[in-house]
CSV table of C-alpha atoms in Angstrom, one decimal:
chain,number,residue,atom,x,y,z
Q,1,ASP,CA,117.0,223.9,-27.3
Q,2,SER,CA,120.8,223.8,-27.5
Q,3,GLY,CA,121.0,222.7,-31.1
Q,4,VAL,CA,122.8,219.5,-30.2
Q,5,THR,CA,120.8,216.3,-30.9
Q,6,GLN,CA,121.4,212.9,-29.5
Q,7,THR,CA,119.7,209.6,-30.3
Q,8,PRO,CA,118.3,207.5,-28.9
Q,9,LYS,CA,116.8,209.2,-25.8
Q,10,HIS,CA,116.5,205.9,-24.0
Q,11,LEU,CA,118.2,202.5,-24.4
Q,12,ILE,CA,117.6,199.3,-22.5
Q,13,THR,CA,119.9,196.4,-23.2
Q,14,ALA,CA,121.5,193.4,-21.6
Q,15,THR,CA,124.9,192.8,-20.2
Q,16,GLY,CA,127.4,191.7,-22.8
Q,17,GLN,CA,125.7,193.6,-25.6
Q,18,ARG,CA,127.0,196.5,-27.7
Q,19,VAL,CA,125.2,199.8,-28.4
Q,20,THR,CA,125.9,202.9,-30.5
Q,21,LEU,CA,125.0,206.4,-29.3
Q,22,ARG,CA,124.7,209.1,-31.9
Q,23,CYS,CA,125.3,212.9,-31.6
Q,24,SER,CA,124.9,215.8,-34.0
Q,25,PRO,CA,126.6,219.0,-32.9
Q,26,ARG,CA,125.3,222.5,-33.3
Q,27,SER,CA,125.5,223.9,-36.8
Q,28,GLY,CA,129.0,225.3,-37.3
Q,29,ASP,CA,130.6,223.6,-34.2
Q,30,LEU,CA,133.7,221.6,-35.0
Q,31,SER,CA,134.4,220.0,-31.6
Q,32,VAL,CA,132.4,217.2,-29.9
Q,33,TYR,CA,132.8,215.9,-26.4
Q,34,TRP,CA,131.3,212.8,-24.7
Q,35,TYR,CA,130.5,212.5,-21.0
Q,36,GLN,CA,129.2,209.8,-18.8
Q,37,GLN,CA,127.1,210.7,-15.7
Q,38,SER,CA,126.1,208.0,-13.4
Q,39,LEU,CA,123.2,208.6,-10.9
Q,40,ASP,CA,124.0,211.5,-8.5
Q,41,GLN,CA,127.6,211.7,-9.9
Q,42,GLY,CA,129.5,214.4,-11.7
Q,43,LEU,CA,130.2,214.6,-15.3
Q,44,GLN,CA,133.0,212.2,-16.3
Q,45,PHE,CA,134.8,213.3,-19.5
Q,46,LEU,CA,135.3,210.4,-21.9
Q,47,ILE,CA,136.7,211.8,-25.2
Q,48,GLN,CA,136.9,214.9,-27.4
Q,49,TYR,CA,137.0,215.1,-31.2
Q,50,TYR,CA,137.8,218.1,-33.3
Q,51,ASN,CA,137.0,218.2,-37.0
Q,52,GLY,CA,137.2,214.4,-37.3
Q,53,GLU,CA,140.3,213.8,-35.2
Q,54,GLU,CA,140.6,212.7,-31.6
Q,55,ARG,CA,141.9,215.6,-29.5
Q,56,ALA,CA,141.7,214.6,-25.9
Q,57,LYS,CA,140.9,211.4,-24.0
Q,58,GLY,CA,139.6,211.1,-20.5
Q,59,ASN,CA,138.5,208.2,-18.4
Q,60,ILE,CA,137.3,206.1,-21.3
Q,61,LEU,CA,137.3,202.4,-21.0
Q,62,GLU,CA,138.9,200.2,-23.6
Q,63,ARG,CA,135.4,198.7,-24.2
Q,64,PHE,CA,134.3,202.1,-25.4
Q,65,SER,CA,135.2,203.8,-28.6
Q,66,ALA,CA,134.1,206.9,-30.6
Q,67,GLN,CA,134.6,208.6,-33.9
Q,68,GLN,CA,133.6,211.8,-35.6
Q,69,PHE,CA,132.6,211.6,-39.2
Q,70,PRO,CA,133.2,214.1,-42.1
Q,71,ASP,CA,129.8,215.6,-41.6
Q,72,LEU,CA,130.9,216.2,-37.9
Q,73,HIS,CA,128.3,213.9,-36.3
Q,74,SER,CA,129.8,211.6,-33.7
Q,75,GLU,CA,129.1,208.1,-32.5
Q,76,LEU,CA,130.0,206.5,-29.2
Q,77,ASN,CA,130.2,202.7,-29.2
Q,78,LEU,CA,129.9,200.8,-26.0
Q,79,SER,CA,130.6,197.1,-26.0
Q,80,SER,CA,130.6,194.2,-23.6
Q,81,LEU,CA,128.2,196.2,-21.5
Q,82,GLU,CA,128.2,195.8,-17.8
Q,83,LEU,CA,125.6,196.8,-15.2
Q,84,GLY,CA,127.9,199.7,-14.1
Q,85,ASP,CA,127.7,201.2,-17.5
Q,86,SER,CA,124.1,202.3,-16.8
Q,87,ALA,CA,124.2,206.1,-16.9
Q,88,LEU,CA,123.3,209.2,-18.8
Q,89,TYR,CA,125.6,209.8,-21.7
Q,90,PHE,CA,125.9,213.4,-22.8
Q,91,CYS,CA,127.4,214.8,-26.0
Q,92,ALA,CA,128.4,218.5,-26.1
Q,93,SER,CA,129.8,220.7,-28.8
Q,94,THR,CA,131.8,223.8,-29.0
Q,95,LEU,CA,132.7,226.1,-31.9
Q,96,LEU,CA,136.4,225.4,-31.8
Q,97,GLY,CA,137.8,223.2,-29.0
Q,98,MET,CA,141.2,224.9,-29.2
Q,99,SER,CA,141.8,226.3,-25.7
Q,100,GLY,CA,140.5,229.8,-26.0
Q,101,GLY,CA,137.7,231.9,-24.6
Q,102,SER,CA,134.0,232.0,-24.6
Q,103,GLU,CA,134.0,230.0,-27.9
Q,104,GLU,CA,134.7,227.0,-25.7
Q,105,THR,CA,131.2,227.2,-24.1
Q,106,GLN,CA,129.8,223.7,-24.3
Q,107,TYR,CA,126.3,223.2,-25.6
Q,108,PHE,CA,124.9,219.9,-24.4
Q,109,GLY,CA,122.5,217.5,-26.0
Q,110,PRO,CA,119.6,216.1,-24.1
Q,111,GLY,CA,121.5,212.9,-23.3
Q,112,THR,CA,121.0,209.2,-23.9
Q,113,ARG,CA,119.8,207.3,-20.8
Q,114,LEU,CA,121.3,203.8,-21.0
Q,115,LEU,CA,120.0,201.0,-18.7
Q,116,VAL,CA,121.9,197.7,-18.7
Q,117,LEU,CA,120.0,194.8,-17.2
M,1,GLY,CA,146.1,217.8,-11.9
M,2,GLN,CA,143.5,220.5,-12.3
M,3,ASN,CA,141.2,219.8,-9.4
M,4,ILE,CA,138.1,221.9,-9.2
M,5,ASP,CA,136.6,222.1,-5.7
M,6,GLN,CA,133.1,223.1,-4.9
M,7,PRO,CA,130.7,222.2,-2.0
M,8,THR,CA,128.6,219.1,-2.6
M,9,GLU,CA,125.3,220.4,-1.3
M,10,MET,CA,123.7,223.7,-0.2
M,11,THR,CA,120.3,224.6,1.0
M,12,ALA,CA,118.7,228.0,0.9
M,13,THR,CA,115.2,229.6,1.3
M,14,GLU,CA,113.0,231.0,-1.4
M,15,GLY,CA,113.7,234.7,-1.9
M,16,ALA,CA,117.1,234.6,-0.3
M,17,ILE,CA,120.6,235.0,-1.7
M,18,VAL,CA,123.1,232.1,-2.0
M,19,GLN,CA,126.7,232.1,-3.0
M,20,ILE,CA,128.3,228.9,-4.4
M,21,ASN,CA,132.1,228.9,-4.3
M,22,CYS,CA,134.6,227.2,-6.6
M,23,THR,CA,138.4,227.0,-6.3
M,24,TYR,CA,140.7,225.8,-9.1
M,25,GLN,CA,144.4,225.5,-9.8
M,26,THR,CA,145.7,228.6,-11.4
M,27,SER,CA,148.6,227.3,-13.6
M,28,GLY,CA,147.6,227.6,-17.2
M,29,PHE,CA,144.2,228.9,-16.4
M,30,ASN,CA,142.2,230.4,-19.3
M,31,GLY,CA,138.7,231.1,-18.1
M,32,LEU,CA,135.9,229.8,-15.9
M,33,PHE,CA,132.3,228.6,-16.8
M,34,TRP,CA,129.3,228.0,-14.7
M,35,TYR,CA,126.6,225.7,-15.8
M,36,GLN,CA,123.2,224.8,-14.3
M,37,GLN,CA,121.9,221.2,-14.5
M,38,HIS,CA,118.4,220.2,-13.4
M,39,ALA,CA,118.1,216.5,-12.3
M,40,GLY,CA,118.0,214.2,-15.3
M,41,GLU,CA,118.6,217.1,-17.8
M,42,ALA,CA,121.5,218.5,-19.7
M,43,PRO,CA,123.8,221.2,-18.3
M,44,THR,CA,123.1,224.6,-19.6
M,45,PHE,CA,125.5,227.6,-19.8
M,46,LEU,CA,125.1,230.3,-17.2
M,47,SER,CA,128.2,232.4,-17.4
M,48,TYR,CA,131.8,232.8,-18.4
M,49,ASN,CA,134.5,234.8,-16.7
M,50,VAL,CA,138.0,235.4,-17.9
M,51,LEU,CA,138.9,238.7,-16.2
M,52,ASP,CA,138.8,239.5,-12.5
M,53,GLY,CA,135.6,240.9,-11.2
M,54,LEU,CA,131.9,240.5,-11.2
M,55,GLU,CA,129.7,239.7,-14.2
M,56,GLU,CA,126.0,240.3,-13.6
M,57,LYS,CA,123.2,238.7,-15.6
M,58,GLY,CA,119.8,239.3,-14.0
M,59,ARG,CA,119.4,237.3,-10.8
M,60,PHE,CA,122.7,235.5,-11.4
M,61,SER,CA,126.2,237.0,-11.0
M,62,SER,CA,129.6,235.3,-11.3
M,63,PHE,CA,132.8,236.5,-9.8
M,64,LEU,CA,136.4,235.6,-10.6
M,65,SER,CA,139.8,236.2,-8.8
M,66,ARG,CA,142.5,234.8,-11.1
M,67,SER,CA,145.3,235.4,-8.5
M,68,LYS,CA,143.4,233.4,-5.8
M,69,GLY,CA,142.1,230.7,-8.1
M,70,TYR,CA,138.6,231.4,-6.9
M,71,SER,CA,135.2,232.0,-8.3
M,72,TYR,CA,131.7,232.2,-7.0
M,73,LEU,CA,128.2,232.1,-8.4
M,74,LEU,CA,125.7,234.4,-6.7
M,75,LEU,CA,122.0,233.7,-7.0
M,76,LYS,CA,119.6,236.4,-5.8
M,77,GLU,CA,115.8,236.3,-5.1
M,78,LEU,CA,115.9,232.5,-5.1
M,79,GLN,CA,113.0,230.7,-6.7
M,80,MET,CA,112.0,227.0,-6.3
M,81,LYS,CA,113.0,226.4,-9.9
M,82,ASP,CA,116.6,227.3,-9.0
M,83,SER,CA,116.9,223.9,-7.3
M,84,ALA,CA,119.5,222.3,-9.4
M,85,SER,CA,123.2,221.3,-9.6
M,86,TYR,CA,125.6,224.1,-10.4
M,87,LEU,CA,128.8,223.0,-12.2
M,88,CYS,CA,132.0,225.0,-12.1
M,89,ALA,CA,134.3,224.3,-15.1
M,90,ALA,CA,137.8,225.7,-15.7
M,91,LEU,CA,139.4,226.1,-19.1
M,92,TYR,CA,143.2,225.6,-19.3
M,93,ASN,CA,145.5,226.4,-22.1
M,94,THR,CA,147.0,222.9,-21.9
M,95,ASN,CA,143.7,221.1,-22.4
M,96,ALA,CA,143.0,221.6,-26.1
M,97,GLY,CA,139.8,223.6,-25.4
M,98,LYS,CA,138.4,221.0,-23.0
M,99,SER,CA,136.9,222.4,-19.8
M,100,THR,CA,137.6,220.6,-16.5
M,101,PHE,CA,134.3,220.2,-14.6
M,102,GLY,CA,133.9,220.1,-10.9
M,103,ASP,CA,131.5,217.6,-9.4
M,104,GLY,CA,128.8,220.2,-9.0
M,105,THR,CA,127.0,221.7,-6.0
M,106,THR,CA,123.4,220.5,-5.5
M,107,LEU,CA,121.3,223.5,-4.4
M,108,THR,CA,118.0,222.9,-2.7
M,109,VAL,CA,115.6,225.8,-2.4
M,110,LYS,CA,113.0,225.5,0.3
M,111,PRO,CA,109.8,227.4,0.7
């Protein structure tokens, strides 16, 4: 158990809909990362938050948005869903997220499996 | 860019030794992680190297050469449960703490 929690575990929805994925980082971790992993693909970095502020952005679509709240949990919002958005969405947390050392070890949540029909 | 290159697939026999290589760009490099990911599950941390040389942890060892932009993960006494994807991830001082992940090497261990 990494200490990172994600809800829900599974989500089935229809094209055009909007969903929210939730992540709680490990206790004490300040930085949260979101990744998308399609079937048999690598991890695609979406976005990083540090202590409530956006720190880095990857290949995140404009239909997707995220935020990190004062209690450090984070939500990833996916809207106008398309079939191609079906994937595993992982959240990871690190102690700092400030470019140094083993403190940047990422601890991953179990993921949310999204299926868009 | 900060391309991370590793082989897509490897196959090895139970009980054998396998070496998974990873190359990365050296400019701004700050450290290298290896993660293991079983199919449908979350990646889990295996090792972190920041200095040149070999770090050993039981059946798994990780090596780093900073000047060559090269790392490898060595798995000894392979077991069936080692069948998984192995992700190489490099940390750069320009990336605000965000590791850049390779696409992973899928290792299949056969009896």
